[in-house]
Amino acid sequence: MYLLRDRFGPPLAPHWFQILLALSDRDLHGLGIMQDVLERSGGTIRLWPGMLYRNLQQIDRAGFIAEAAGPAEPEAGSPRYFRLTPAGRRRCAQEAGRLADLVAVARARRVLRKG
């Protein structure tokens, strides 16, 4: 495990990784992030509003996301949109690489089957 830490840095908090993944291909508002994570996880990961916005503030302070302009025609209530920064994209890729290496180890040890 030490080698994975050296190669990719410390593990990213699971909720942060889910949020960065949600923003990896498009800008989203908070509800869009919550829905993306819920759908992608098959309903097993639910980001409640309080937790989501607290994490968004922390991720923003870390420099991994920034507020985005949103659509040309704002939705009702003018929700805040977020986007990945280049640093956020790199950090998301690092975490995905770390997890991929862990899966490779699990397959090599026959904990998981290939496929």
Tab-separated table of C-alpha atoms in Angstrom, residues 8-102:
chain	number	residue	atom	x	y	z
A	8	PHE	CA	-0.572	8.733	-6.306
A	9	GLY	CA	-0.402	10.633	-3.027
A	10	PRO	CA	-2.822	10.074	-0.160
A	11	PRO	CA	-6.247	8.640	-0.988
A	12	LEU	CA	-8.907	11.176	-1.871
A	13	ALA	CA	-11.987	11.241	0.357
A	14	PRO	CA	-14.638	9.052	-1.330
A	15	HIS	CA	-17.220	11.861	-1.468
A	16	TRP	CA	-14.683	14.201	-3.039
A	17	PHE	CA	-13.871	11.604	-5.688
A	18	GLN	CA	-17.569	11.132	-6.468
A	19	ILE	CA	-18.067	14.898	-6.810
A	20	LEU	CA	-15.014	15.289	-9.058
A	21	LEU	CA	-16.227	12.382	-11.218
A	22	ALA	CA	-19.644	14.013	-11.546
A	23	LEU	CA	-17.980	17.191	-12.822
A	24	SER	CA	-15.501	15.395	-15.086
A	25	ASP	CA	-17.521	15.758	-18.286
A	26	ARG	CA	-19.774	18.760	-17.664
A	27	ASP	CA	-20.528	21.659	-15.353
A	28	LEU	CA	-23.303	20.885	-12.879
A	29	HIS	CA	-25.271	22.515	-10.090
A	30	GLY	CA	-25.626	20.872	-6.684
A	31	LEU	CA	-28.771	18.887	-7.504
A	32	GLY	CA	-27.172	17.700	-10.743
A	33	ILE	CA	-24.133	16.466	-8.799
A	34	MET	CA	-26.356	14.655	-6.283
A	35	GLN	CA	-28.358	12.995	-9.083
A	36	ASP	CA	-25.247	11.987	-11.044
A	37	VAL	CA	-23.665	10.299	-8.010
A	38	LEU	CA	-26.927	8.603	-7.050
A	39	GLU	CA	-27.490	7.238	-10.576
A	40	ARG	CA	-23.853	6.219	-11.155
A	41	SER	CA	-23.736	4.371	-7.820
A	42	GLY	CA	-27.009	2.563	-8.417
A	43	GLY	CA	-28.521	4.417	-5.467
A	44	THR	CA	-25.887	3.309	-2.959
A	45	ILE	CA	-24.221	6.726	-2.515
A	46	ARG	CA	-26.462	9.620	-1.556
A	47	LEU	CA	-24.999	13.081	-1.074
A	48	TRP	CA	-27.382	15.022	1.143
A	49	PRO	CA	-27.476	18.798	0.529
A	50	GLY	CA	-25.714	19.809	3.746
A	51	MET	CA	-22.893	17.324	3.194
A	52	LEU	CA	-22.641	18.175	-0.504
A	53	TYR	CA	-22.322	21.936	-0.060
A	54	ARG	CA	-19.893	21.579	2.857
A	55	ASN	CA	-17.735	19.325	0.661
A	56	LEU	CA	-18.074	21.674	-2.328
A	57	GLN	CA	-16.699	24.529	-0.184
A	58	GLN	CA	-13.749	22.384	0.924
A	59	ILE	CA	-13.040	21.142	-2.601
A	60	ASP	CA	-13.222	24.716	-3.877
A	61	ARG	CA	-10.735	25.863	-1.206
A	62	ALA	CA	-8.430	23.005	-2.266
A	63	GLY	CA	-8.525	24.436	-5.808
A	64	PHE	CA	-10.124	21.380	-7.440
A	65	ILE	CA	-13.376	23.059	-8.516
A	66	ALA	CA	-14.562	26.575	-9.289
A	67	GLU	CA	-17.895	28.231	-9.797
A	68	ALA	CA	-19.026	28.136	-13.441
A	69	ALA	CA	-21.285	30.459	-15.421
A	70	GLY	CA	-24.060	27.909	-15.950
A	71	PRO	CA	-26.435	27.745	-18.907
A	72	ALA	CA	-27.245	30.737	-21.100
A	73	GLU	CA	-30.839	30.596	-19.870
A	74	PRO	CA	-30.725	30.316	-16.062
A	75	GLU	CA	-33.024	27.853	-14.332
A	76	ALA	CA	-35.525	28.833	-11.658
A	77	GLY	CA	-33.769	29.964	-8.513
A	78	SER	CA	-30.477	30.529	-10.388
A	79	PRO	CA	-28.547	27.545	-8.973
A	80	ARG	CA	-24.766	27.773	-8.648
A	81	TYR	CA	-22.851	25.712	-11.184
A	82	PHE	CA	-19.459	24.156	-10.604
A	83	ARG	CA	-16.674	22.947	-12.896
A	84	LEU	CA	-13.441	21.031	-12.496
A	85	THR	CA	-10.220	23.015	-12.528
A	86	PRO	CA	-7.105	21.569	-14.182
A	87	ALA	CA	-5.843	20.675	-10.687
A	88	GLY	CA	-9.148	18.929	-9.960
A	89	ARG	CA	-8.920	16.915	-13.171
A	90	ARG	CA	-5.359	15.838	-12.280
A	91	ARG	CA	-6.380	14.887	-8.737
A	92	CYS	CA	-9.390	12.923	-9.998
A	93	ALA	CA	-7.144	11.067	-12.478
A	94	GLN	CA	-4.626	10.315	-9.712
A	95	GLU	CA	-7.338	8.801	-7.529
A	96	ALA	CA	-8.740	6.781	-10.435
A	97	GLY	CA	-5.221	5.469	-11.091
A	98	ARG	CA	-4.782	4.561	-7.425
A	99	LEU	CA	-8.062	2.660	-7.431
A	100	ALA	CA	-7.201	0.940	-10.719
A	101	ASP	CA	-3.922	-0.255	-9.205
A	102	LEU	CA	-5.794	-1.636	-6.201
